[in-house]
Amino acid sequence: KNILSFTATRAIDINAQERDYKTRNTKQIIRGHNIMSDTLNIENIGYKFTEIVESKQWKELQEKYNKCDDIYVLGHGGNMAIADHTAVDMSRLSNGTKNAMCPGSCVVATSLINDTNFEQWMVSWLKQMTTTRTKSQMKRSLVYGISSSGTSKDTLKALQWASDNGMETCLITAK
Protein backbone atom coordinates (compact mmCIF):
# COMPACT_ATOMS: atom_id res chain seq x y z
CA LYS A 1 0.00 0.00 0.00
CA ASN A 2 1.20 3.48 -0.78
CA ILE A 3 1.17 5.22 2.56
CA LEU A 4 3.51 8.15 2.13
CA SER A 5 4.62 9.98 -0.97
CA PHE A 6 6.46 13.13 -1.90
CA THR A 7 7.44 14.86 -5.10
CA ALA A 8 11.00 15.88 -5.83
CA THR A 9 11.53 18.64 -8.39
CA ARG A 10 14.56 20.14 -10.07
CA ALA A 11 14.72 23.95 -10.02
CA ILE A 12 16.75 25.46 -12.84
CA ASP A 13 16.78 29.11 -13.91
CA ILE A 14 19.52 29.57 -16.52
CA ASN A 15 19.16 33.36 -16.90
CA ALA A 16 19.23 33.89 -13.15
CA GLN A 17 22.22 31.58 -12.95
CA GLU A 18 24.12 33.72 -15.47
CA ARG A 19 23.18 36.94 -13.61
CA ASP A 20 24.18 35.42 -10.29
CA TYR A 21 27.54 34.31 -11.68
CA LYS A 22 28.32 37.88 -12.71
CA THR A 23 27.48 39.34 -9.30
CA ARG A 24 28.47 36.46 -6.99
CA ASN A 25 31.76 38.02 -5.91
CA THR A 26 30.28 41.39 -5.03
CA LYS A 27 27.14 40.64 -3.06
CA GLN A 28 25.19 37.94 -1.30
CA ILE A 29 22.30 36.71 -3.42
CA ILE A 30 19.11 35.76 -1.67
CA ARG A 31 16.46 33.83 -3.53
CA GLY A 32 13.48 31.58 -2.92
CA HIS A 33 15.17 28.46 -4.29
CA ASN A 34 18.64 27.12 -4.80
CA ILE A 35 19.56 27.11 -8.49
CA MET A 36 20.67 23.77 -9.92
CA SER A 37 19.83 21.85 -6.76
CA ASP A 38 17.35 19.10 -6.08
CA THR A 39 14.61 20.46 -3.87
CA LEU A 40 11.53 19.12 -2.22
CA ASN A 41 8.39 20.78 -3.50
CA ILE A 42 6.98 22.08 -0.23
CA GLU A 43 4.05 23.96 -1.69
CA ASN A 44 1.03 23.00 0.41
CA ILE A 45 3.18 20.70 2.58
CA GLY A 46 0.90 21.27 5.58
CA TYR A 47 -2.07 20.14 3.53
CA LYS A 48 -0.13 17.12 2.20
CA PHE A 49 0.92 16.11 5.71
CA THR A 50 -2.66 16.37 6.98
CA GLU A 51 -3.93 14.44 3.96
CA ILE A 52 -1.48 11.61 4.70
CA VAL A 53 -2.12 11.32 8.43
CA GLU A 54 -5.88 11.41 7.88
CA SER A 55 -5.80 8.74 5.16
CA LYS A 56 -7.29 5.27 5.56
CA GLN A 57 -3.84 3.73 5.03
CA TRP A 58 -2.26 5.83 7.79
CA LYS A 59 -5.05 4.90 10.22
CA GLU A 60 -4.48 1.21 9.37
CA LEU A 61 -0.76 1.62 10.02
CA GLN A 62 -1.46 3.37 13.34
CA GLU A 63 -3.71 0.47 14.41
CA LYS A 64 -1.03 -2.08 13.47
CA TYR A 65 1.60 -0.09 15.35
CA ASN A 66 -0.57 0.30 18.46
CA LYS A 67 -1.27 -3.42 18.79
CA CYS A 68 2.28 -4.65 18.18
CA ASP A 69 5.08 -5.28 20.66
CA ASP A 70 7.94 -5.96 18.24
CA ILE A 71 8.70 -3.89 15.13
CA TYR A 72 11.20 -4.92 12.46
CA VAL A 73 12.15 -1.95 10.26
CA LEU A 74 13.67 -2.69 6.85
CA GLY A 75 15.23 -0.76 3.98
CA HIS A 76 18.53 -0.65 2.10
CA GLY A 77 20.92 2.04 1.00
CA GLY A 78 19.79 5.43 2.28
CA ASN A 79 16.52 3.86 3.38
CA MET A 80 18.47 1.50 5.66
CA ALA A 81 19.84 4.55 7.47
CA ILE A 82 16.30 5.90 7.80
CA ALA A 83 15.06 2.46 8.93
CA ASP A 84 17.82 2.20 11.54
CA HIS A 85 17.08 5.67 12.93
CA THR A 86 13.33 4.93 12.84
CA ALA A 87 13.83 1.77 14.90
CA VAL A 88 15.89 3.65 17.50
CA ASP A 89 13.27 6.40 17.78
CA MET A 90 10.36 3.93 17.97
CA SER A 91 11.94 2.18 20.94
CA ARG A 92 13.12 5.37 22.63
CA LEU A 93 9.95 7.40 22.17
CA SER A 94 7.65 4.57 23.23
CA ASN A 95 9.28 4.49 26.69
CA GLY A 96 10.12 0.83 26.22
CA THR A 97 6.64 -0.33 25.20
CA LYS A 98 7.86 -1.10 21.65
CA ASN A 99 10.85 -3.27 20.83
CA ALA A 100 11.97 -1.96 17.43
CA MET A 101 14.99 -3.26 15.55
CA CYS A 102 16.68 -2.98 12.18
CA PRO A 103 19.50 -4.90 10.46
CA GLY A 104 21.33 -1.56 10.21
CA SER A 105 24.89 -2.85 10.25
CA CYS A 106 26.69 -3.35 6.94
CA VAL A 107 28.38 -6.31 8.64
CA VAL A 108 24.98 -7.96 9.21
CA ALA A 109 23.77 -7.19 5.70
CA THR A 110 26.88 -8.35 3.84
CA SER A 111 27.20 -11.47 5.98
CA LEU A 112 23.61 -12.50 5.28
CA ILE A 113 23.86 -11.58 1.59
CA ASN A 114 26.96 -13.78 1.38
CA ASP A 115 25.22 -16.67 3.17
CA THR A 116 22.00 -16.41 1.12
CA ASN A 117 21.61 -13.88 -1.69
CA PHE A 118 20.49 -10.27 -2.06
CA GLU A 119 16.81 -11.07 -2.49
CA GLN A 120 16.67 -13.34 0.59
CA TRP A 121 18.95 -11.68 3.13
CA MET A 122 16.18 -9.76 4.93
CA VAL A 123 14.08 -12.93 5.12
CA SER A 124 17.08 -14.66 6.69
CA TRP A 125 17.47 -11.81 9.22
CA LEU A 126 13.76 -11.93 10.12
CA LYS A 127 13.94 -15.70 10.61
CA GLN A 128 16.91 -15.24 12.96
CA MET A 129 15.16 -12.48 14.91
CA THR A 130 11.91 -14.44 15.30
CA THR A 131 13.14 -18.00 15.76
CA THR A 132 12.11 -18.08 19.45
CA ARG A 133 8.84 -16.15 19.00
CA THR A 134 5.53 -17.90 19.60
CA LYS A 135 2.63 -17.61 17.15
CA SER A 136 0.98 -15.17 19.56
CA GLN A 137 4.11 -13.01 19.63
CA MET A 138 4.37 -13.14 15.83
CA LYS A 139 0.79 -11.83 15.57
CA ARG A 140 1.82 -8.86 17.74
CA SER A 141 4.75 -8.02 15.47
CA LEU A 142 4.97 -5.47 12.66
CA VAL A 143 7.41 -5.61 9.76
CA TYR A 144 7.77 -2.07 8.45
CA GLY A 145 9.47 -1.75 5.06
CA ILE A 146 10.82 1.43 3.49
CA SER A 147 11.36 1.42 -0.29
CA SER A 148 11.46 4.57 -2.40
CA SER A 149 10.56 2.65 -5.55
CA GLY A 150 8.18 0.23 -3.87
CA THR A 151 9.85 -2.58 -5.83
CA SER A 152 12.91 -3.51 -3.71
CA LYS A 153 12.91 -7.30 -3.99
CA ASP A 154 14.68 -7.94 -0.70
CA THR A 155 12.20 -5.80 1.21
CA LEU A 156 9.15 -7.21 -0.61
CA LYS A 157 10.26 -10.81 -0.01
CA ALA A 158 10.73 -10.05 3.70
CA LEU A 159 7.25 -8.51 3.88
CA GLN A 160 5.78 -11.57 2.14
CA TRP A 161 7.57 -13.92 4.54
CA ALA A 162 6.32 -11.88 7.49
CA SER A 163 2.74 -11.95 6.20
CA ASP A 164 2.95 -15.71 5.56
CA ASN A 165 4.07 -16.13 9.17
CA GLY A 166 1.24 -14.15 10.75
CA MET A 167 3.01 -10.82 11.21
CA GLU A 168 1.50 -7.43 10.36
CA THR A 169 3.21 -5.62 7.48
CA CYS A 170 3.41 -2.19 5.90
CA LEU A 171 5.46 -0.56 3.16
CA ILE A 172 6.34 3.13 3.09
CA THR A 173 7.06 4.17 -0.49
CA ALA A 174 7.28 7.23 -2.70
CA LYS A 175 5.09 5.61 -5.36
C-alpha positions as a printed NumPy array, in Angstrom:
array([[  0.   ,   0.   ,   0.   ],
       [  1.197,   3.476,  -0.777],
       [  1.166,   5.222,   2.557],
       [  3.509,   8.149,   2.13 ],
       [  4.615,   9.985,  -0.97 ],
       [  6.464,  13.13 ,  -1.9  ],
       [  7.44 ,  14.856,  -5.104],
       [ 11.004,  15.878,  -5.828],
       [ 11.526,  18.645,  -8.385],
       [ 14.559,  20.143, -10.071],
       [ 14.72 ,  23.951, -10.024],
       [ 16.751,  25.459, -12.837],
       [ 16.781,  29.107, -13.912],
       [ 19.517,  29.572, -16.52 ],
       [ 19.159,  33.363, -16.898],
       [ 19.23 ,  33.893, -13.152],
       [ 22.22 ,  31.576, -12.949],
       [ 24.118,  33.716, -15.467],
       [ 23.181,  36.941, -13.61 ],
       [ 24.183,  35.422, -10.287],
       [ 27.537,  34.309, -11.683],
       [ 28.319,  37.882, -12.711],
       [ 27.482,  39.335,  -9.296],
       [ 28.471,  36.457,  -6.992],
       [ 31.762,  38.016,  -5.911],
       [ 30.283,  41.393,  -5.028],
       [ 27.137,  40.639,  -3.058],
       [ 25.194,  37.935,  -1.298],
       [ 22.297,  36.711,  -3.425],
       [ 19.106,  35.756,  -1.668],
       [ 16.465,  33.828,  -3.532],
       [ 13.477,  31.577,  -2.916],
       [ 15.165,  28.46 ,  -4.288],
       [ 18.643,  27.12 ,  -4.797],
       [ 19.564,  27.114,  -8.494],
       [ 20.673,  23.772,  -9.921],
       [ 19.831,  21.845,  -6.761],
       [ 17.348,  19.098,  -6.08 ],
       [ 14.614,  20.463,  -3.871],
       [ 11.527,  19.118,  -2.219],
       [  8.39 ,  20.779,  -3.496],
       [  6.975,  22.081,  -0.23 ],
       [  4.049,  23.958,  -1.691],
       [  1.03 ,  22.999,   0.405],
       [  3.176,  20.704,   2.581],
       [  0.902,  21.266,   5.585],
       [ -2.069,  20.139,   3.533],
       [ -0.135,  17.117,   2.2  ],
       [  0.919,  16.115,   5.712],
       [ -2.664,  16.37 ,   6.979],
       [ -3.926,  14.44 ,   3.959],
       [ -1.476,  11.611,   4.695],
       [ -2.119,  11.319,   8.434],
       [ -5.878,  11.409,   7.883],
       [ -5.804,   8.742,   5.165],
       [ -7.294,   5.27 ,   5.563],
       [ -3.837,   3.729,   5.027],
       [ -2.26 ,   5.828,   7.785],
       [ -5.047,   4.901,  10.217],
       [ -4.482,   1.212,   9.374],
       [ -0.757,   1.623,  10.022],
       [ -1.459,   3.367,  13.343],
       [ -3.712,   0.469,  14.409],
       [ -1.031,  -2.081,  13.474],
       [  1.598,  -0.09 ,  15.348],
       [ -0.57 ,   0.298,  18.458],
       [ -1.267,  -3.424,  18.791],
       [  2.281,  -4.655,  18.184],
       [  5.076,  -5.285,  20.657],
       [  7.937,  -5.957,  18.235],
       [  8.703,  -3.892,  15.134],
       [ 11.197,  -4.924,  12.464],
       [ 12.145,  -1.95 ,  10.26 ],
       [ 13.674,  -2.694,   6.849],
       [ 15.232,  -0.764,   3.978],
       [ 18.525,  -0.648,   2.103],
       [ 20.923,   2.043,   0.998],
       [ 19.793,   5.428,   2.28 ],
       [ 16.521,   3.86 ,   3.383],
       [ 18.469,   1.502,   5.664],
       [ 19.836,   4.55 ,   7.466],
       [ 16.298,   5.896,   7.799],
       [ 15.063,   2.464,   8.935],
       [ 17.821,   2.199,  11.54 ],
       [ 17.077,   5.67 ,  12.927],
       [ 13.332,   4.929,  12.845],
       [ 13.83 ,   1.771,  14.901],
       [ 15.889,   3.649,  17.496],
       [ 13.267,   6.397,  17.777],
       [ 10.359,   3.933,  17.97 ],
       [ 11.936,   2.18 ,  20.935],
       [ 13.116,   5.369,  22.631],
       [  9.951,   7.404,  22.167],
       [  7.646,   4.574,  23.234],
       [  9.276,   4.494,  26.685],
       [ 10.124,   0.833,  26.22 ],
       [  6.645,  -0.327,  25.201],
       [  7.855,  -1.098,  21.647],
       [ 10.853,  -3.27 ,  20.828],
       [ 11.968,  -1.959,  17.43 ],
       [ 14.991,  -3.263,  15.549],
       [ 16.683,  -2.978,  12.176],
       [ 19.504,  -4.895,  10.464],
       [ 21.33 ,  -1.556,  10.206],
       [ 24.886,  -2.847,  10.246],
       [ 26.693,  -3.348,   6.94 ],
       [ 28.377,  -6.311,   8.64 ],
       [ 24.982,  -7.959,   9.214],
       [ 23.768,  -7.192,   5.697],
       [ 26.882,  -8.35 ,   3.842],
       [ 27.197, -11.466,   5.983],
       [ 23.61 , -12.501,   5.28 ],
       [ 23.865, -11.582,   1.587],
       [ 26.963, -13.777,   1.377],
       [ 25.219, -16.666,   3.173],
       [ 22.001, -16.415,   1.116],
       [ 21.607, -13.88 ,  -1.692],
       [ 20.495, -10.272,  -2.06 ],
       [ 16.809, -11.067,  -2.49 ],
       [ 16.669, -13.339,   0.594],
       [ 18.954, -11.685,   3.132],
       [ 16.177,  -9.758,   4.93 ],
       [ 14.079, -12.928,   5.124],
       [ 17.078, -14.656,   6.694],
       [ 17.47 , -11.811,   9.219],
       [ 13.756, -11.93 ,  10.116],
       [ 13.944, -15.703,  10.61 ],
       [ 16.914, -15.236,  12.96 ],
       [ 15.156, -12.479,  14.913],
       [ 11.906, -14.438,  15.301],
       [ 13.138, -18.005,  15.763],
       [ 12.105, -18.083,  19.448],
       [  8.843, -16.153,  18.999],
       [  5.527, -17.898,  19.603],
       [  2.628, -17.611,  17.15 ],
       [  0.982, -15.172,  19.559],
       [  4.111, -13.007,  19.63 ],
       [  4.372, -13.137,  15.832],
       [  0.794, -11.83 ,  15.574],
       [  1.82 ,  -8.858,  17.739],
       [  4.751,  -8.019,  15.468],
       [  4.972,  -5.468,  12.657],
       [  7.41 ,  -5.61 ,   9.758],
       [  7.774,  -2.065,   8.452],
       [  9.475,  -1.752,   5.055],
       [ 10.817,   1.429,   3.49 ],
       [ 11.362,   1.42 ,  -0.287],
       [ 11.462,   4.57 ,  -2.396],
       [ 10.563,   2.649,  -5.551],
       [  8.184,   0.232,  -3.869],
       [  9.852,  -2.576,  -5.828],
       [ 12.906,  -3.506,  -3.711],
       [ 12.905,  -7.301,  -3.994],
       [ 14.683,  -7.937,  -0.697],
       [ 12.196,  -5.798,   1.211],
       [  9.146,  -7.215,  -0.608],
       [ 10.263, -10.807,  -0.013],
       [ 10.73 , -10.054,   3.697],
       [  7.25 ,  -8.514,   3.88 ],
       [  5.778, -11.566,   2.143],
       [  7.569, -13.925,   4.539],
       [  6.32 , -11.876,   7.486],
       [  2.739, -11.946,   6.198],
       [  2.954, -15.71 ,   5.558],
       [  4.071, -16.135,   9.174],
       [  1.235, -14.148,  10.75 ],
       [  3.013, -10.82 ,  11.212],
       [  1.502,  -7.432,  10.359],
       [  3.213,  -5.619,   7.485],
       [  3.411,  -2.19 ,   5.899],
       [  5.458,  -0.558,   3.163],
       [  6.336,   3.126,   3.087],
       [  7.057,   4.165,  -0.487],
       [  7.277,   7.23 ,  -2.696],
       [  5.094,   5.608,  -5.357]])
